[in-house]
Amino acid sequence: METLFIGTNVIFLSETESTNSYAIELLKNVKVINGTVVHTYNQTKGRGQRGNTWMSENARNLTFSVILTNDILGSFNQFYLSKIAALACYDLMAHYLNSSQFDIKIKWPNDILVNAQKIGGILIENVFNGQKLQYSVIGIGLNINQLNFDGIANATSIAKLSSEINIDEALKVFYRYLEKYALFLKQQKLDVINELYFARLYGYKSILPFKLNQQVINFFLDGVNTDGKLKLLDEKKQICLFDNKEIEFIL
């Protein structure tokens, strides 16, 4: 099944520092159609949250960015983009890894885990014209066929868990999943998105250890609020809200 807009226009780069950076620079000079994908086999300075780098072996993983125009998000909170991107990544993992054998989860705010090991990450950056959102760039890094993760703790890949797959085919599968959820958002199916997201959220409705102000503290993970902040309950059942720079999961 072909997509309507996600991946109908693909910019392939044999090598680039960061597909997100390339996409953002492109948007400064060119009007880009909705769903344009910037894809590379060799991302030399991939960027993640908290200023981290995303290291990937050449031609072994999926490293790409999807450009969406502001009409997809509409008036909804921008964290919905993170939700639909994470759901698409989850579905891609479940497409290749049997979910009855592998524990696939979305870890707030933007990681994909399999058996509590990191297999992917998402970085969303927005381009504004004054106060108006023009474009959102969804950067995706997914470990596909890489086997060696020296120096990177707690990482895995589809090949390590199962077997190697065709990267280009996997990218096309991802297009279909992301478009499905992007259309859900455009059609205001927010309840469907939220139900699926929370069903797949790592640690949802359970007590987990977190690192806060250099201390390890147990919280009950009660969800994510409309602004994308993690909603936790402390031992007194008081609500605590955190953004991604204030608290850290301990896996």
Short mmCIF file of N, CA, C and O in Angstrom, two decimals, residues 118-211:
data_model
loop_
_atom_site.label_atom_id
_atom_site.label_comp_id
_atom_site.label_asym_id
_atom_site.label_seq_id
_atom_site.Cartn_x
_atom_site.Cartn_y
_atom_site.Cartn_z
N LYS A 118 17.48 0.18 24.86
CA LYS A 118 17.15 1.21 23.88
C LYS A 118 17.41 0.72 22.46
O LYS A 118 18.49 0.26 22.13
N ILE A 119 16.37 0.87 21.62
CA ILE A 119 16.49 0.49 20.22
C ILE A 119 16.25 1.68 19.29
O ILE A 119 16.53 1.60 18.09
N GLY A 120 15.75 2.78 19.84
CA GLY A 120 15.48 3.93 18.99
C GLY A 120 15.24 5.19 19.77
O GLY A 120 15.00 5.16 20.99
N GLY A 121 15.30 6.31 19.06
CA GLY A 121 15.07 7.60 19.68
C GLY A 121 14.45 8.58 18.69
O GLY A 121 14.56 8.40 17.47
N ILE A 122 13.82 9.60 19.23
CA ILE A 122 13.10 10.59 18.44
C ILE A 122 13.54 11.98 18.88
O ILE A 122 13.67 12.25 20.08
N LEU A 123 13.77 12.86 17.92
CA LEU A 123 14.07 14.26 18.22
C LEU A 123 13.21 15.14 17.32
O LEU A 123 13.34 15.10 16.09
N ILE A 124 12.31 15.91 17.93
CA ILE A 124 11.41 16.78 17.18
C ILE A 124 11.84 18.23 17.34
O ILE A 124 12.02 18.71 18.46
N GLU A 125 11.99 18.90 16.21
CA GLU A 125 12.35 20.31 16.21
C GLU A 125 11.37 21.07 15.32
O GLU A 125 10.93 20.55 14.29
N ASN A 126 11.03 22.28 15.73
CA ASN A 126 10.01 23.06 15.04
C ASN A 126 10.59 24.29 14.39
O ASN A 126 11.56 24.88 14.89
N VAL A 127 10.00 24.68 13.27
CA VAL A 127 10.39 25.88 12.53
C VAL A 127 9.21 26.85 12.56
O VAL A 127 8.10 26.49 12.14
N PHE A 128 9.45 28.06 13.05
CA PHE A 128 8.40 29.05 13.21
C PHE A 128 8.59 30.21 12.24
O PHE A 128 9.72 30.55 11.86
N ASN A 129 7.49 30.82 11.88
CA ASN A 129 7.49 32.11 11.20
C ASN A 129 6.86 33.10 12.15
O ASN A 129 5.64 33.18 12.27
N GLY A 130 7.69 33.85 12.87
CA GLY A 130 7.19 34.66 13.97
C GLY A 130 6.72 33.74 15.08
O GLY A 130 7.47 32.90 15.56
N GLN A 131 5.44 33.87 15.47
CA GLN A 131 4.87 33.01 16.50
C GLN A 131 4.14 31.80 15.92
O GLN A 131 3.66 30.95 16.65
N LYS A 132 4.07 31.74 14.60
CA LYS A 132 3.30 30.69 13.95
C LYS A 132 4.18 29.51 13.56
O LYS A 132 5.20 29.67 12.90
N LEU A 133 3.74 28.31 13.97
CA LEU A 133 4.45 27.10 13.59
C LEU A 133 4.28 26.84 12.10
O LEU A 133 3.16 26.81 11.59
N GLN A 134 5.39 26.67 11.40
CA GLN A 134 5.33 26.37 9.97
C GLN A 134 5.58 24.90 9.67
O GLN A 134 4.84 24.27 8.93
N TYR A 135 6.65 24.37 10.25
CA TYR A 135 7.04 22.98 10.00
C TYR A 135 7.48 22.32 11.30
O TYR A 135 7.99 22.98 12.21
N SER A 136 7.31 21.01 11.35
CA SER A 136 7.91 20.20 12.40
C SER A 136 8.80 19.16 11.73
O SER A 136 8.40 18.55 10.73
N VAL A 137 9.99 18.98 12.28
CA VAL A 137 10.94 18.01 11.76
C VAL A 137 11.07 16.89 12.78
O VAL A 137 11.51 17.12 13.91
N ILE A 138 10.65 15.70 12.38
CA ILE A 138 10.70 14.54 13.27
C ILE A 138 11.92 13.70 12.91
O ILE A 138 11.94 13.03 11.87
N GLY A 139 12.93 13.76 13.74
CA GLY A 139 14.14 12.97 13.53
C GLY A 139 14.02 11.61 14.19
O GLY A 139 13.65 11.51 15.36
N ILE A 140 14.34 10.57 13.43
CA ILE A 140 14.22 9.20 13.92
C ILE A 140 15.55 8.48 13.78
O ILE A 140 16.19 8.53 12.73
N GLY A 141 15.95 7.80 14.84
CA GLY A 141 17.10 6.89 14.77
C GLY A 141 16.67 5.55 15.32
O GLY A 141 16.22 5.46 16.47
N LEU A 142 16.78 4.50 14.51
CA LEU A 142 16.37 3.16 14.94
C LEU A 142 17.49 2.17 14.65
O LEU A 142 18.01 2.11 13.52
N ASN A 143 17.87 1.40 15.65
CA ASN A 143 18.91 0.39 15.49
C ASN A 143 18.34 -0.82 14.78
O ASN A 143 17.47 -1.51 15.32
N ILE A 144 18.84 -1.09 13.59
CA ILE A 144 18.28 -2.16 12.77
C ILE A 144 19.24 -3.35 12.68
O ILE A 144 18.97 -4.42 13.22
N ASN A 145 20.36 -3.17 12.00
CA ASN A 145 21.28 -4.29 11.77
C ASN A 145 22.61 -4.16 12.50
O ASN A 145 23.47 -5.02 12.35
N GLN A 146 22.79 -3.11 13.27
CA GLN A 146 24.05 -2.94 14.02
C GLN A 146 24.12 -3.97 15.14
O GLN A 146 23.16 -4.19 15.87
N LEU A 147 25.28 -4.58 15.29
CA LEU A 147 25.47 -5.61 16.31
C LEU A 147 26.40 -5.17 17.43
O LEU A 147 26.29 -5.64 18.56
N ASN A 148 27.32 -4.27 17.11
CA ASN A 148 28.32 -3.84 18.08
C ASN A 148 27.96 -2.46 18.61
O ASN A 148 27.86 -1.49 17.86
N PHE A 149 27.81 -2.35 19.93
CA PHE A 149 27.49 -1.08 20.57
C PHE A 149 28.52 -0.74 21.63
O PHE A 149 28.18 -0.33 22.75
N ASP A 150 29.79 -0.89 21.31
CA ASP A 150 30.86 -0.61 22.26
C ASP A 150 30.74 0.82 22.79
O ASP A 150 30.63 1.78 22.02
N GLY A 151 30.79 0.94 24.10
CA GLY A 151 30.74 2.26 24.73
C GLY A 151 29.34 2.80 24.90
O GLY A 151 29.15 3.87 25.48
N ILE A 152 28.32 2.10 24.38
CA ILE A 152 26.95 2.54 24.53
C ILE A 152 26.22 1.52 25.39
O ILE A 152 26.02 0.37 25.00
N ALA A 153 25.85 1.94 26.57
CA ALA A 153 25.22 1.02 27.51
C ALA A 153 23.76 0.78 27.16
O ALA A 153 23.06 1.67 26.68
N ASN A 154 23.33 -0.45 27.37
CA ASN A 154 21.91 -0.79 27.30
C ASN A 154 21.28 -0.56 25.93
O ASN A 154 20.14 -0.09 25.82
N ALA A 155 22.01 -0.85 24.86
CA ALA A 155 21.49 -0.67 23.51
C ALA A 155 21.29 -2.03 22.84
O ALA A 155 22.00 -2.99 23.13
N THR A 156 20.32 -2.08 21.93
CA THR A 156 20.08 -3.31 21.19
C THR A 156 19.61 -2.95 19.78
O THR A 156 19.49 -1.77 19.43
N SER A 157 19.35 -3.97 18.97
CA SER A 157 18.89 -3.75 17.59
C SER A 157 18.01 -4.93 17.18
O SER A 157 17.98 -5.97 17.85
N ILE A 158 17.31 -4.77 16.07
CA ILE A 158 16.50 -5.87 15.55
C ILE A 158 17.38 -7.08 15.24
O ILE A 158 17.03 -8.21 15.56
N ALA A 159 18.54 -6.85 14.64
CA ALA A 159 19.43 -7.96 14.29
C ALA A 159 19.94 -8.70 15.52
O ALA A 159 20.08 -9.93 15.50
N LYS A 160 20.23 -7.97 16.60
CA LYS A 160 20.70 -8.62 17.82
C LYS A 160 19.60 -9.47 18.45
O LYS A 160 19.87 -10.52 19.03
N LEU A 161 18.37 -9.02 18.32
CA LEU A 161 17.25 -9.72 18.93
C LEU A 161 16.69 -10.82 18.05
O LEU A 161 16.15 -11.81 18.55
N SER A 162 16.82 -10.64 16.73
CA SER A 162 16.20 -11.60 15.81
C SER A 162 17.13 -11.87 14.63
O SER A 162 17.99 -12.74 14.71
N SER A 163 16.96 -11.13 13.55
CA SER A 163 17.80 -11.31 12.38
C SER A 163 17.85 -10.03 11.58
O SER A 163 17.05 -9.11 11.79
N GLU A 164 18.80 -9.93 10.65
CA GLU A 164 18.92 -8.73 9.84
C GLU A 164 17.70 -8.57 8.93
O GLU A 164 17.09 -9.55 8.50
N ILE A 165 17.37 -7.32 8.65
CA ILE A 165 16.27 -7.02 7.74
C ILE A 165 16.74 -5.99 6.72
O ILE A 165 17.80 -5.37 6.87
N ASN A 166 15.95 -5.78 5.68
CA ASN A 166 16.26 -4.80 4.65
C ASN A 166 15.89 -3.41 5.14
O ASN A 166 14.72 -3.14 5.45
N ILE A 167 16.88 -2.53 5.23
CA ILE A 167 16.66 -1.19 5.78
C ILE A 167 15.69 -0.37 4.93
O ILE A 167 14.79 0.30 5.47
N ASP A 168 15.86 -0.41 3.63
CA ASP A 168 15.00 0.38 2.76
C ASP A 168 13.55 -0.07 2.84
O ASP A 168 12.63 0.76 2.82
N GLU A 169 13.32 -1.37 2.94
CA GLU A 169 11.96 -1.87 3.08
C GLU A 169 11.37 -1.45 4.42
O GLU A 169 10.19 -1.10 4.51
N ALA A 170 12.19 -1.49 5.48
CA ALA A 170 11.72 -1.09 6.80
C ALA A 170 11.31 0.38 6.82
O ALA A 170 10.33 0.76 7.47
N LEU A 171 12.03 1.21 6.08
CA LEU A 171 11.69 2.62 6.02
C LEU A 171 10.32 2.82 5.38
O LEU A 171 9.51 3.63 5.84
N LYS A 172 10.03 2.07 4.33
CA LYS A 172 8.73 2.18 3.66
C LYS A 172 7.61 1.71 4.58
O LYS A 172 6.50 2.27 4.56
N VAL A 173 7.88 0.69 5.37
CA VAL A 173 6.89 0.23 6.35
C VAL A 173 6.61 1.35 7.36
O VAL A 173 5.46 1.61 7.73
N PHE A 174 7.68 2.01 7.80
CA PHE A 174 7.51 3.11 8.75
C PHE A 174 6.65 4.22 8.17
O PHE A 174 5.82 4.80 8.88
N TYR A 175 6.83 4.55 6.90
CA TYR A 175 6.02 5.60 6.27
C TYR A 175 4.54 5.32 6.47
O TYR A 175 3.75 6.22 6.77
N ARG A 176 4.14 4.08 6.27
CA ARG A 176 2.73 3.73 6.37
C ARG A 176 2.21 3.92 7.79
O ARG A 176 1.10 4.44 7.99
N TYR A 177 3.02 3.51 8.76
CA TYR A 177 2.58 3.65 10.15
C TYR A 177 2.49 5.12 10.56
O TYR A 177 1.52 5.54 11.20
N LEU A 178 3.50 5.91 10.20
CA LEU A 178 3.47 7.31 10.59
C LEU A 178 2.30 8.03 9.92
O LEU A 178 1.62 8.85 10.54
N GLU A 179 2.04 7.72 8.65
CA GLU A 179 0.93 8.37 7.97
C GLU A 179 -0.40 8.02 8.63
O GLU A 179 -1.28 8.87 8.77
N LYS A 180 -0.54 6.77 9.06
CA LYS A 180 -1.78 6.38 9.74
C LYS A 180 -2.03 7.25 10.96
O LYS A 180 -3.14 7.79 11.13
N TYR A 181 -1.00 7.45 11.77
CA TYR A 181 -1.18 8.23 12.99
C TYR A 181 -1.27 9.74 12.70
O TYR A 181 -1.97 10.47 13.40
N ALA A 182 -0.57 10.19 11.68
CA ALA A 182 -0.69 11.60 11.29
C ALA A 182 -2.11 11.90 10.84
O ALA A 182 -2.67 12.98 11.16
N LEU A 183 -2.73 10.98 10.15
CA LEU A 183 -4.13 11.16 9.73
C LEU A 183 -5.07 11.08 10.93
O LEU A 183 -6.07 11.80 10.98
N PHE A 184 -4.76 10.23 11.89
CA PHE A 184 -5.54 10.21 13.14
C PHE A 184 -5.52 11.60 13.78
O PHE A 184 -6.55 12.10 14.24
N LEU A 185 -4.34 12.21 13.82
CA LEU A 185 -4.20 13.53 14.43
C LEU A 185 -4.98 14.57 13.64
O LEU A 185 -5.70 15.39 14.21
N LYS A 186 -4.83 14.53 12.34
CA LYS A 186 -5.54 15.48 11.48
C LYS A 186 -7.06 15.33 11.61
O LYS A 186 -7.80 16.31 11.53
N GLN A 187 -7.50 14.08 11.82
CA GLN A 187 -8.93 13.79 11.96
C GLN A 187 -9.43 13.95 13.40
O GLN A 187 -10.57 13.61 13.69
N GLN A 188 -8.54 14.43 14.28
CA GLN A 188 -8.87 14.72 15.68
C GLN A 188 -9.25 13.46 16.47
O GLN A 188 -10.04 13.52 17.40
N LYS A 189 -8.62 12.34 16.12
CA LYS A 189 -8.85 11.11 16.86
C LYS A 189 -7.89 11.05 18.05
O LYS A 189 -7.07 10.13 18.20
N LEU A 190 -8.01 12.06 18.90
CA LEU A 190 -7.06 12.19 20.01
C LEU A 190 -7.23 11.08 21.04
O LEU A 190 -6.25 10.61 21.63
N ASP A 191 -8.47 10.66 21.28
CA ASP A 191 -8.71 9.59 22.25
C ASP A 191 -8.03 8.29 21.80
O ASP A 191 -7.49 7.55 22.63
N VAL A 192 -8.07 8.02 20.51
CA VAL A 192 -7.43 6.80 19.99
C VAL A 192 -5.92 6.89 20.18
O VAL A 192 -5.28 5.93 20.63
N ILE A 193 -5.34 8.04 19.84
CA ILE A 193 -3.90 8.23 20.00
C ILE A 193 -3.50 8.07 21.45
O ILE A 193 -2.53 7.36 21.78
N ASN A 194 -4.24 8.72 22.35
CA ASN A 194 -3.90 8.65 23.77
C ASN A 194 -4.02 7.24 24.33
O ASN A 194 -3.15 6.78 25.08
N GLU A 195 -5.08 6.53 23.94
CA GLU A 195 -5.27 5.17 24.44
C GLU A 195 -4.12 4.25 23.99
O GLU A 195 -3.58 3.49 24.80
N LEU A 196 -3.74 4.35 22.74
CA LEU A 196 -2.64 3.54 22.23
C LEU A 196 -1.32 3.92 22.88
O LEU A 196 -0.51 3.06 23.23
N TYR A 197 -1.11 5.21 23.03
CA TYR A 197 0.16 5.69 23.60
C TYR A 197 0.34 5.19 25.04
O TYR A 197 1.39 4.65 25.39
N PHE A 198 -0.69 5.36 25.86
CA PHE A 198 -0.55 4.97 27.26
C PHE A 198 -0.49 3.46 27.42
O PHE A 198 0.16 2.95 28.34
N ALA A 199 -1.13 2.72 26.51
CA ALA A 199 -1.04 1.26 26.57
C ALA A 199 0.38 0.77 26.31
O ALA A 199 0.74 -0.33 26.75
N ARG A 200 1.18 1.58 25.62
CA ARG A 200 2.53 1.18 25.26
C ARG A 200 3.61 1.93 26.06
O ARG A 200 4.80 1.70 25.85
N LEU A 201 3.19 2.76 26.99
CA LEU A 201 4.13 3.61 27.74
C LEU A 201 4.85 2.80 28.81
O LEU A 201 4.23 2.14 29.66
N TYR A 202 6.16 2.87 28.78
CA TYR A 202 6.99 2.16 29.75
C TYR A 202 6.69 2.63 31.18
O TYR A 202 6.72 3.83 31.47
N GLY A 203 6.40 1.67 32.07
CA GLY A 203 6.22 1.97 33.48
C GLY A 203 4.88 2.56 33.86
O GLY A 203 4.67 2.93 35.02
N TYR A 204 3.97 2.65 32.89
CA TYR A 204 2.67 3.30 33.16
C TYR A 204 1.92 2.57 34.27
O TYR A 204 1.80 1.35 34.27
N LYS A 205 1.45 3.35 35.25
CA LYS A 205 0.71 2.86 36.41
C LYS A 205 1.52 1.88 37.26
O LYS A 205 0.99 0.91 37.81
N SER A 206 2.82 2.16 37.37
CA SER A 206 3.66 1.34 38.23
C SER A 206 4.68 2.22 38.94
O SER A 206 4.89 3.38 38.57
N ILE A 207 5.31 1.68 39.97
CA ILE A 207 6.32 2.41 40.74
C ILE A 207 7.70 2.12 40.15
O ILE A 207 8.07 0.96 39.97
N LEU A 208 8.43 3.19 39.87
CA LEU A 208 9.75 3.07 39.24
C LEU A 208 10.75 3.98 39.95
O LEU A 208 10.38 5.02 40.50
N PRO A 209 12.05 3.63 39.87
CA PRO A 209 13.08 4.53 40.41
C PRO A 209 13.45 5.59 39.37
O PRO A 209 13.57 5.31 38.18
N PHE A 210 13.63 6.81 39.84
CA PHE A 210 14.05 7.92 38.99
C PHE A 210 15.22 8.64 39.65
O PHE A 210 15.37 8.62 40.88
N LYS A 211 16.02 9.28 38.81
CA LYS A 211 17.11 10.11 39.31
C LYS A 211 16.66 11.55 39.29
O LYS A 211 16.35 12.11 38.24
#
